[in-house]
Amino acid sequence: MKFTKSKVFKQLSIPMLQENPIMFLVLGVCSALAVTVQMKNALVMSVALTVVLIASNVVISLIRNLIPGKIRIIVYLCVIATMVGVVDLILKAYVFEVSKQLSVFVGLIVTNCIVMGRAEAFAVANPPIPSFWDGLGNGLGYSAVLIAVAFCRELFGSGKFFGIQVIPASVYGAGYLDNGMMLLPPGAFFVIGLIIWMSSIYVHRKRG
Amino acid sequence: MSRDVNKPSYTMAFAVVTCVICSLMLSGVYAALNDRIKFNLRIENMRSVLISAGLADDQTTGKMVETTFKSLKGECIDRNGTVVEEPADYDSRPEFYIMEKGLVKVYKAVLDGKLEAFIVPVNGTGLWGPLKGYLALEKDGNTVKGIRFYEHKETPGLGAEIESAHFRENFHGKTLLADGEYKGITVVKGKVENVTQNPSDAKHMVDGISGATLTGDGVTKIFSEFVASRYLPYLRANAVR
């Protein structure tokens, strides 16, 4: 069977566009606004979120037959918060430099609706291996949007790409100014709004 | 035994077990790693002190940081510049001593027995939260050797640019005093060359960060208030021509 038709490929590709967590499920938007001022931060957050999402999906899927229905949301929260807390402590102890950048995002990951959302929508009703792929697919979809937004905001807000100045001094000399609003939350709102609009048009056209 | 997942007694038991497991995991990992983490935080603080004077950078290994830091001479002073005995718990709550008791621990960088630089903690208020850093001065107690902000809550790309190399480099060579009179350092709006053409005035100014005027004002106030109220007698008494 061709890989592109396999279940795994579908689980990885559908959350990239048609069911992208940020653009169509509208989950995880707050962190998408907060950490996309610089591409470096967006990348760190994307990796951290994807790792936590995969781990949480797998763990919750493993205990899915044991969780009492009435308290399941709180149970997800306990699992996720403990996992993120332990990872944060391990980073602080062994790779302090990395943890300094990540510390801000730790709180954002615990409250990120994508993690809870996928736990409830998928992991609790599916076996661990599909849950793994679901976590990876949604993590990649989230990362794609984050990096796209950060690219726009860093380029137009400070003329840089990954911290490297790419808009040459001569352009500034001619009168070009950085768009300061791109560095503030409203700028993120505009970029995300535009991306949601464009991707909606694309997906609806494809559906014909 | 058939497990009815929705029975109240099972729900209670599951909730208790989940809480116990999560708490044990978190507190267990914390207890096991706490010493390492505290050590890393101490090294981080030492590193900030050294970076302000250019004696280390972010790539310096922890061991080098420790060794270099040990070569500094630290002493606790009060607002009159008198050296006092360092309280036993100063390192665990420096804020308390600085803000409530008017004591502060300052450092002298010494090479071959000769004074090379002063390194003093500086506190202030930015736009979103406190600004904390270290200011390094040459042995004349007047010329800025470097500055480093290790804690702040400013906006990335705007106020947070006080961390950037180019903002910090602006301070090198600026002076606090003019003919014995304290001037401090002012972060101007825009570029210094557009504010004044007078070179002796420019020695007390640095370029501002566009879009971060209030953060810049916070930095200015560090010099006009914090440094002015705490370090002048000490620097006067200990400076070396």
Tab-separated table of C-alpha atoms in Angstrom:
chain	number	residue	atom	x	y	z
A	1	MET	CA	0.000	0.000	0.000
A	2	LYS	CA	1.364	3.382	-0.963
A	3	PHE	CA	2.580	5.311	2.054
A	4	THR	CA	0.518	8.330	1.081
A	5	LYS	CA	-2.652	6.311	1.380
A	6	SER	CA	-1.710	4.681	4.690
A	7	LYS	CA	-3.397	5.550	7.917
A	8	VAL	CA	-0.195	6.864	9.440
A	9	PHE	CA	0.354	9.327	6.604
A	10	LYS	CA	-3.232	10.537	6.967
A	11	GLN	CA	-2.720	10.993	10.691
A	12	LEU	CA	0.365	13.081	10.008
A	13	SER	CA	-0.936	15.103	7.081
A	14	ILE	CA	-4.507	15.926	8.069
A	15	PRO	CA	-3.498	17.981	11.122
A	16	MET	CA	-1.012	19.870	8.933
A	17	LEU	CA	-3.777	21.540	6.936
A	18	GLN	CA	-7.421	20.377	6.867
A	19	GLU	CA	-7.590	19.887	10.622
A	20	ASN	CA	-4.709	22.053	11.686
A	21	PRO	CA	-5.065	22.576	15.443
A	22	ILE	CA	-4.517	26.329	15.322
A	23	MET	CA	-6.175	27.207	12.025
A	24	PHE	CA	-9.226	24.961	12.080
A	25	LEU	CA	-9.633	23.537	15.553
A	26	VAL	CA	-8.623	26.955	16.965
A	27	LEU	CA	-6.615	25.383	19.776
A	28	GLY	CA	-3.321	26.595	21.199
A	29	VAL	CA	-3.746	30.085	19.773
A	30	CYS	CA	-2.538	31.874	22.919
A	31	SER	CA	0.943	30.399	22.825
A	32	ALA	CA	0.996	31.018	19.095
A	33	LEU	CA	0.637	34.715	19.888
A	34	ALA	CA	3.067	34.765	22.785
A	35	VAL	CA	6.125	32.970	21.475
A	36	THR	CA	6.197	33.926	17.813
A	37	VAL	CA	8.071	37.208	18.165
A	38	GLN	CA	11.303	35.419	17.302
A	39	MET	CA	11.784	32.273	15.221
A	40	LYS	CA	14.169	30.799	17.759
A	41	ASN	CA	11.518	30.869	20.486
A	42	ALA	CA	8.870	29.521	18.121
A	43	LEU	CA	11.118	26.570	17.294
A	44	VAL	CA	11.852	25.789	20.943
A	45	MET	CA	8.152	25.954	21.801
A	46	SER	CA	7.228	23.770	18.800
A	47	VAL	CA	9.662	21.036	19.835
A	48	ALA	CA	8.616	21.197	23.495
A	49	LEU	CA	4.906	21.103	22.701
A	50	THR	CA	5.280	18.205	20.239
A	51	VAL	CA	7.266	16.139	22.750
A	52	VAL	CA	4.743	16.763	25.539
A	53	LEU	CA	1.805	16.130	23.198
A	54	ILE	CA	3.171	12.767	22.062
A	55	ALA	CA	4.043	11.706	25.621
A	56	SER	CA	0.703	12.757	27.032
A	57	ASN	CA	-1.274	11.102	24.211
A	58	VAL	CA	0.590	7.821	24.727
A	59	VAL	CA	0.301	7.809	28.533
A	60	ILE	CA	-3.389	8.692	28.510
A	61	SER	CA	-4.044	6.116	25.828
A	62	LEU	CA	-2.310	3.448	27.933
A	63	ILE	CA	-4.562	4.118	30.950
A	64	ARG	CA	-7.660	4.972	28.946
A	65	ASN	CA	-9.632	1.944	30.164
A	66	LEU	CA	-8.916	2.780	33.801
A	67	ILE	CA	-9.964	6.440	33.900
A	68	PRO	CA	-13.403	7.084	35.465
A	69	GLY	CA	-15.451	9.185	33.043
A	70	LYS	CA	-16.499	11.864	35.527
A	71	ILE	CA	-12.958	12.965	36.445
A	72	ARG	CA	-11.201	12.370	33.153
A	73	ILE	CA	-10.360	16.041	32.378
A	74	ILE	CA	-8.690	16.477	35.757
A	75	VAL	CA	-6.796	13.237	35.261
A	76	TYR	CA	-5.457	14.516	31.912
A	77	LEU	CA	-4.380	17.701	33.679
A	78	CYS	CA	-2.562	15.765	36.420
A	79	VAL	CA	-0.719	13.650	33.876
A	80	ILE	CA	0.248	16.628	31.698
A	81	ALA	CA	1.237	18.943	34.552
A	82	THR	CA	3.358	16.287	36.252
A	83	MET	CA	5.071	15.403	32.978
A	84	VAL	CA	5.869	19.008	32.138
A	85	GLY	CA	7.010	19.691	35.713
A	86	VAL	CA	9.374	16.716	35.704
A	87	VAL	CA	10.794	17.633	32.281
A	88	ASP	CA	11.346	21.217	33.449
A	89	LEU	CA	13.257	20.038	36.548
A	90	ILE	CA	15.405	17.673	34.488
A	91	LEU	CA	16.261	20.452	32.045
A	92	LYS	CA	17.125	22.850	34.870
A	93	ALA	CA	19.427	20.271	36.420
A	94	TYR	CA	21.252	19.017	33.337
A	95	VAL	CA	20.997	21.605	30.553
A	96	PHE	CA	20.488	24.842	32.429
A	97	GLU	CA	21.068	27.038	29.368
A	98	VAL	CA	18.217	25.379	27.461
A	99	SER	CA	15.913	25.520	30.461
A	100	LYS	CA	16.422	29.267	30.780
A	101	GLN	CA	14.825	29.733	27.364
A	102	LEU	CA	12.153	27.125	28.013
A	103	SER	CA	11.104	28.195	31.503
A	104	VAL	CA	8.723	30.786	30.180
A	105	PHE	CA	7.026	28.259	27.943
A	106	VAL	CA	6.545	25.570	30.564
A	107	GLY	CA	3.416	27.205	31.919
A	108	LEU	CA	2.197	27.778	28.379
A	109	ILE	CA	2.517	24.087	27.512
A	110	VAL	CA	0.539	22.888	30.521
A	111	THR	CA	-2.371	25.155	29.663
A	112	ASN	CA	-2.122	24.607	25.926
A	113	CYS	CA	-5.532	23.435	24.791
A	114	ILE	CA	-4.061	21.255	22.063
A	115	VAL	CA	-2.675	18.826	24.645
A	116	MET	CA	-5.922	18.533	26.574
A	117	GLY	CA	-7.939	18.721	23.375
A	118	ARG	CA	-6.213	15.766	21.713
A	119	ALA	CA	-6.276	13.779	24.952
A	120	GLU	CA	-10.047	14.089	25.064
A	121	ALA	CA	-10.717	13.885	21.318
A	122	PHE	CA	-8.370	11.048	20.480
A	123	ALA	CA	-6.054	9.510	23.042
A	124	VAL	CA	-8.737	8.413	25.473
A	125	ALA	CA	-10.573	6.512	22.741
A	126	ASN	CA	-7.702	5.026	20.745
A	127	PRO	CA	-4.775	2.646	21.257
A	128	PRO	CA	-1.286	3.971	22.046
A	129	ILE	CA	0.331	3.686	18.616
A	130	PRO	CA	-2.321	5.671	16.693
A	131	SER	CA	-2.249	8.116	19.624
A	132	PHE	CA	1.486	8.512	19.082
A	133	TRP	CA	0.941	9.407	15.413
A	134	ASP	CA	-1.916	11.733	16.319
A	135	GLY	CA	0.366	13.545	18.772
A	136	LEU	CA	3.132	13.851	16.197
A	137	GLY	CA	0.762	15.010	13.442
A	138	ASN	CA	-0.860	17.698	15.556
A	139	GLY	CA	2.510	18.755	16.922
A	140	LEU	CA	3.824	19.197	13.376
A	141	GLY	CA	0.701	21.125	12.332
A	142	TYR	CA	1.121	23.424	15.329
A	143	SER	CA	4.831	23.858	14.601
A	144	ALA	CA	4.161	24.737	10.951
A	145	VAL	CA	1.810	27.571	11.910
A	146	LEU	CA	4.086	28.809	14.698
A	147	ILE	CA	7.117	28.968	12.443
A	148	ALA	CA	5.145	30.657	9.647
A	149	VAL	CA	3.818	33.338	12.016
A	150	ALA	CA	7.228	33.849	13.644
A	151	PHE	CA	8.842	34.195	10.233
A	152	CYS	CA	6.493	37.078	9.336
A	153	ARG	CA	6.708	38.766	12.715
A	154	GLU	CA	10.472	38.613	13.042
A	155	LEU	CA	11.059	39.679	9.426
A	156	PHE	CA	8.677	42.618	9.380
A	157	GLY	CA	9.012	43.480	13.056
A	158	SER	CA	12.801	43.556	13.333
A	159	GLY	CA	14.199	42.747	9.902
A	160	LYS	CA	15.761	39.557	11.154
A	161	PHE	CA	15.641	35.822	10.438
A	162	PHE	CA	16.574	33.628	13.394
A	163	GLY	CA	18.304	36.613	14.952
A	164	ILE	CA	20.359	37.363	11.843
A	165	GLN	CA	19.780	40.762	10.285
A	166	VAL	CA	18.487	40.135	6.740
A	167	ILE	CA	17.092	43.530	5.787
A	168	PRO	CA	20.249	45.408	4.825
A	169	ALA	CA	21.191	48.730	6.341
A	170	SER	CA	20.834	50.396	2.941
A	171	VAL	CA	17.095	49.704	2.938
A	172	TYR	CA	16.771	51.328	6.359
A	173	GLY	CA	18.820	54.228	5.065
A	174	ALA	CA	16.302	54.725	2.258
A	175	GLY	CA	13.589	55.290	4.819
A	176	TYR	CA	12.269	51.794	5.563
A	177	LEU	CA	11.156	51.267	9.162
A	178	ASP	CA	10.503	48.077	11.072
A	179	ASN	CA	6.813	47.478	11.769
A	180	GLY	CA	6.808	47.703	15.565
A	181	MET	CA	3.286	46.366	15.820
A	182	MET	CA	4.496	43.021	14.497
A	183	LEU	CA	6.372	42.595	17.779
A	184	LEU	CA	3.229	43.125	19.834
A	185	PRO	CA	0.251	40.735	20.222
A	186	PRO	CA	-2.033	42.611	17.793
A	187	GLY	CA	0.515	41.959	15.073
A	188	ALA	CA	0.299	38.244	15.832
A	189	PHE	CA	-3.498	38.373	15.662
A	190	PHE	CA	-3.361	39.926	12.191
A	191	VAL	CA	-0.859	37.387	10.868
A	192	ILE	CA	-2.760	34.415	12.299
A	193	GLY	CA	-6.036	35.810	10.968
A	194	LEU	CA	-4.556	36.121	7.488
A	195	ILE	CA	-3.125	32.602	7.619
A	196	ILE	CA	-6.485	31.150	8.734
A	197	TRP	CA	-8.224	33.030	5.930
A	198	MET	CA	-5.786	31.872	3.240
A	199	SER	CA	-5.790	28.253	4.381
A	200	SER	CA	-9.608	28.190	4.561
A	201	ILE	CA	-9.803	29.372	0.968
A	202	TYR	CA	-7.258	26.761	-0.118
A	203	VAL	CA	-8.976	23.880	1.665
A	204	HIS	CA	-12.445	24.836	0.433
A	205	ARG	CA	-11.207	25.138	-3.148
A	206	LYS	CA	-9.670	21.678	-2.919
A	207	ARG	CA	-12.940	20.237	-1.659
A	208	GLY	CA	-14.538	21.695	-4.798
B	1	MET	CA	-12.781	-8.850	39.480
B	2	SER	CA	-14.840	-6.755	37.105
B	3	ARG	CA	-14.035	-3.108	37.319
B	4	ASP	CA	-16.999	-0.782	36.939
B	5	VAL	CA	-15.128	2.319	35.938
B	6	ASN	CA	-17.943	4.609	36.937
B	7	LYS	CA	-18.658	3.385	40.461
B	8	PRO	CA	-18.178	6.222	42.976
B	9	SER	CA	-15.831	4.181	45.151
B	10	TYR	CA	-13.603	3.348	42.169
B	11	THR	CA	-13.624	6.990	41.080
B	12	MET	CA	-12.503	8.104	44.557
B	13	ALA	CA	-9.823	5.436	44.705
B	14	PHE	CA	-8.537	6.316	41.231
B	15	ALA	CA	-8.422	10.022	42.105
B	16	VAL	CA	-6.452	9.347	45.281
B	17	VAL	CA	-4.018	7.022	43.529
B	18	THR	CA	-3.474	9.506	40.686
B	19	CYS	CA	-2.757	12.320	43.140
B	20	VAL	CA	-0.371	10.187	45.157
B	21	ILE	CA	1.543	8.979	42.094
B	22	CYS	CA	1.803	12.458	40.562
B	23	SER	CA	2.890	14.051	43.835
B	24	LEU	CA	5.476	11.370	44.511
B	25	MET	CA	6.891	11.680	40.990
B	26	LEU	CA	7.156	15.453	41.132
B	27	SER	CA	8.499	15.709	44.674
B	28	GLY	CA	10.808	12.759	44.141
B	29	VAL	CA	12.387	14.299	41.059
B	30	TYR	CA	12.571	17.692	42.823
B	31	ALA	CA	14.301	16.209	45.864
B	32	ALA	CA	16.751	14.275	43.739
B	33	LEU	CA	17.673	17.236	41.537
B	34	ASN	CA	17.356	20.153	43.941
B	35	ASP	CA	21.041	20.306	44.813
B	36	ARG	CA	22.080	20.271	41.176
B	37	ILE	CA	19.535	22.976	40.357
B	38	LYS	CA	20.622	25.189	43.259
B	39	PHE	CA	24.226	24.758	42.132
B	40	ASN	CA	23.299	25.765	38.575
B	41	LEU	CA	21.493	28.851	39.875
B	42	ARG	CA	24.538	29.850	41.924
B	43	ILE	CA	26.808	29.459	38.918
B	44	GLU	CA	24.317	31.491	36.892
B	45	ASN	CA	24.495	34.325	39.392
B	46	MET	CA	28.294	34.223	39.422
B	47	ARG	CA	28.266	34.234	35.632
B	48	SER	CA	26.098	37.378	35.548
B	49	VAL	CA	28.499	39.155	37.883
B	50	LEU	CA	31.463	38.208	35.675
B	51	ILE	CA	29.754	38.979	32.355
B	52	SER	CA	29.095	42.570	33.412
B	53	ALA	CA	32.847	43.099	33.727
B	54	GLY	CA	33.663	41.109	30.617
B	55	LEU	CA	35.388	38.410	32.679
B	56	ALA	CA	33.199	35.607	31.299
B	57	ASP	CA	30.520	35.025	28.690
B	58	ASP	CA	27.572	32.678	28.147
B	59	GLN	CA	29.891	29.999	26.750
B	60	THR	CA	32.281	29.911	29.717
B	61	THR	CA	32.150	26.580	31.493
B	62	GLY	CA	30.733	26.330	34.997
B	63	LYS	CA	34.148	25.402	36.387
B	64	MET	CA	35.813	28.463	34.835
B	65	VAL	CA	33.023	30.664	36.168
B	66	GLU	CA	33.543	29.307	39.671
B	67	THR	CA	37.310	29.735	39.524
B	68	THR	CA	37.149	33.280	38.163
B	69	PHE	CA	34.440	34.257	40.643
B	70	LYS	CA	36.567	33.032	43.544
B	71	SER	CA	39.235	35.519	42.492
B	72	LEU	CA	36.821	38.406	43.151
B	73	LYS	CA	36.833	40.083	46.519
B	74	GLY	CA	33.288	40.451	47.820
B	75	GLU	CA	32.324	42.735	50.663
B	76	CYS	CA	29.082	43.917	52.204
B	77	ILE	CA	28.607	47.659	52.483
B	78	ASP	CA	25.985	49.967	53.889
B	79	ARG	CA	24.732	53.216	52.368
B	80	ASN	CA	27.694	55.162	53.790
B	81	GLY	CA	30.134	52.911	52.039
B	82	THR	CA	31.321	51.351	55.282
B	83	VAL	CA	32.258	47.723	55.025
B	84	VAL	CA	30.140	45.646	57.393
B	85	GLU	CA	30.087	41.990	58.234
B	86	GLU	CA	28.168	39.981	55.665
B	87	PRO	CA	25.009	38.454	57.161
B	88	ALA	CA	25.137	34.655	57.147
B	89	ASP	CA	22.031	34.309	54.980
B	90	TYR	CA	22.773	37.171	52.591
B	91	ASP	CA	23.142	34.852	49.584
B	92	SER	CA	19.784	33.188	50.152
B	93	ARG	CA	17.861	36.455	50.328
B	94	PRO	CA	19.876	39.300	48.864
B	95	GLU	CA	16.737	41.285	47.981
B	96	PHE	CA	15.753	41.547	51.622
B	97	TYR	CA	19.113	43.008	52.597
B	98	ILE	CA	19.304	45.350	49.635
B	99	MET	CA	15.788	46.753	49.874
B	100	GLU	CA	15.055	46.570	53.605
B	101	LYS	CA	18.402	46.815	55.315
B	102	GLY	CA	20.317	49.027	52.929
B	103	LEU	CA	23.144	46.511	52.744
B	104	VAL	CA	24.554	45.302	49.469
B	105	LYS	CA	27.348	42.950	48.506
B	106	VAL	CA	29.735	44.432	46.007
B	107	TYR	CA	32.754	42.907	44.292
B	108	LYS	CA	36.260	44.025	43.495
B	109	ALA	CA	38.126	42.384	40.643
B	110	VAL	CA	41.739	42.151	41.730
B	111	LEU	CA	44.729	41.221	39.566
B	112	ASP	CA	48.181	40.658	41.099
B	113	GLY	CA	46.980	42.346	44.265
B	114	LYS	CA	45.909	45.486	42.374
B	115	LEU	CA	42.336	46.676	42.017
B	116	GLU	CA	41.057	46.326	38.440
B	117	ALA	CA	37.316	46.882	38.604
B	118	PHE	CA	34.238	47.253	40.774
B	119	ILE	CA	31.161	45.138	40.168
B	120	VAL	CA	27.973	46.299	41.884
B	121	PRO	CA	24.405	44.974	41.790
B	122	VAL	CA	21.832	47.343	40.336
B	123	ASN	CA	18.062	47.159	40.762
B	124	GLY	CA	15.366	49.153	39.044
B	125	THR	CA	11.906	49.014	37.556
B	126	GLY	CA	11.144	48.401	33.902
B	127	LEU	CA	7.837	48.574	32.113
B	128	TRP	CA	6.514	45.165	33.104
B	129	GLY	CA	8.557	44.251	36.138
B	130	PRO	CA	11.793	44.725	38.065
B	131	LEU	CA	15.134	45.165	36.334
B	132	LYS	CA	18.093	43.454	37.948
B	133	GLY	CA	21.656	43.529	36.804
B	134	TYR	CA	25.295	44.132	37.572
B	135	LEU	CA	27.261	47.251	36.749
B	136	ALA	CA	31.017	47.015	36.323
B	137	LEU	CA	33.166	50.111	36.754
B	138	GLU	CA	36.853	50.659	36.089
B	139	LYS	CA	39.147	51.138	39.063
B	140	ASP	CA	38.506	54.906	38.937
B	141	GLY	CA	34.985	54.152	40.187
B	142	ASN	CA	33.704	56.382	37.411
B	143	THR	CA	34.100	54.854	33.958
B	144	VAL	CA	31.679	52.099	33.020
B	145	LYS	CA	33.377	48.829	32.131
B	146	GLY	CA	30.168	46.966	31.346
B	147	ILE	CA	26.610	46.251	32.359
B	148	ARG	CA	24.525	43.099	32.351
B	149	PHE	CA	20.819	42.624	33.037
B	150	TYR	CA	20.108	39.140	34.304
B	151	GLU	CA	16.464	39.510	35.223
B	152	HIS	CA	13.638	41.473	33.670
B	153	LYS	CA	10.141	41.042	32.280
B	154	GLU	CA	10.385	43.331	29.280
B	155	THR	CA	8.891	42.669	25.849
B	156	PRO	CA	11.040	40.562	23.515
B	157	GLY	CA	12.292	42.676	20.626
B	158	LEU	CA	11.615	45.905	22.514
B	159	GLY	CA	12.562	46.373	26.173
B	160	ALA	CA	14.265	42.980	26.227
B	161	GLU	CA	16.892	44.422	23.894
B	162	ILE	CA	18.645	45.676	27.041
B	163	GLU	CA	20.113	42.174	27.033
B	164	SER	CA	21.571	42.623	23.571
B	165	ALA	CA	25.272	43.134	22.983
B	166	HIS	CA	24.852	46.369	21.062
B	167	PHE	CA	22.808	48.077	23.778
B	168	ARG	CA	25.237	47.003	26.477
B	169	GLU	CA	28.285	48.054	24.443
B	170	ASN	CA	26.954	51.626	24.345
B	171	PHE	CA	27.773	51.871	28.029
B	172	HIS	CA	31.486	51.068	27.668
B	173	GLY	CA	33.573	54.103	28.476
B	174	LYS	CA	30.687	56.276	29.660
B	175	THR	CA	31.277	58.084	32.936
B	176	LEU	CA	29.167	58.673	36.007
B	177	LEU	CA	30.872	61.828	37.236
B	178	ALA	CA	31.674	65.181	35.665
B	179	ASP	CA	34.263	67.140	37.668
B	180	GLY	CA	33.287	65.258	40.797
B	181	GLU	CA	29.582	65.937	40.294
B	182	TYR	CA	27.401	62.859	39.857
B	183	LYS	CA	25.612	62.777	36.504
B	184	GLY	CA	24.659	59.128	36.174
B	185	ILE	CA	23.815	57.763	32.727
B	186	THR	CA	20.729	58.713	30.737
B	187	VAL	CA	19.171	56.489	28.108
B	188	VAL	CA	18.020	59.057	25.570
B	189	LYS	CA	15.206	58.768	23.058
B	190	GLY	CA	16.816	57.985	19.744
B	191	LYS	CA	20.516	58.475	19.150
B	192	VAL	CA	22.824	60.440	21.436
B	193	GLU	CA	24.258	62.367	18.465
B	194	ASN	CA	20.785	63.770	17.758
B	195	VAL	CA	20.321	64.914	21.351
B	196	THR	CA	23.609	66.666	21.936
B	197	GLN	CA	26.744	67.576	20.021
B	198	ASN	CA	28.626	68.267	23.226
B	199	PRO	CA	31.083	65.400	23.826
B	200	SER	CA	31.249	65.890	27.596
B	201	ASP	CA	27.444	65.641	27.845
B	202	ALA	CA	27.511	62.594	25.561
B	203	LYS	CA	29.745	60.812	28.082
B	204	HIS	CA	26.685	60.466	30.303
B	205	MET	CA	24.237	59.304	27.623
B	206	VAL	CA	23.535	56.159	25.651
B	207	ASP	CA	21.330	55.526	22.602
B	208	GLY	CA	17.799	54.471	23.405
B	209	ILE	CA	15.913	51.454	22.063
B	210	SER	CA	13.150	52.460	19.686
B	211	GLY	CA	9.773	51.376	21.002
B	212	ALA	CA	11.193	50.836	24.501
B	213	THR	CA	11.235	54.336	25.949
B	214	LEU	CA	9.841	53.326	29.341
B	215	THR	CA	12.344	50.494	29.715
B	216	GLY	CA	15.077	52.990	28.851
B	217	ASP	CA	13.706	55.370	31.499
B	218	GLY	CA	13.863	52.504	33.995
B	219	VAL	CA	17.531	52.024	33.183
B	220	THR	CA	18.172	55.772	33.531
B	221	LYS	CA	16.518	55.693	36.948
B	222	ILE	CA	18.833	52.880	38.008
B	223	PHE	CA	21.660	55.386	37.710
B	224	SER	CA	19.825	58.437	39.016
B	225	GLU	CA	18.316	56.649	42.011
B	226	PHE	CA	19.816	53.262	42.868
B	227	VAL	CA	23.454	53.928	42.057
B	228	ALA	CA	23.256	57.526	43.274
B	229	SER	CA	21.863	56.556	46.667
B	230	ARG	CA	24.131	53.643	47.475
B	231	TYR	CA	27.517	53.595	45.867
B	232	LEU	CA	28.927	57.109	45.728
B	233	PRO	CA	30.630	57.172	49.148
B	234	TYR	CA	32.036	53.660	48.625
B	235	LEU	CA	33.363	54.381	45.146
B	236	ARG	CA	34.844	57.721	46.258
B	237	ALA	CA	36.642	56.020	49.140
B	238	ASN	CA	37.916	53.030	47.190
B	239	ALA	CA	38.635	54.422	43.729
B	240	VAL	CA	42.178	54.336	42.472
B	241	ARG	CA	43.520	56.972	40.092
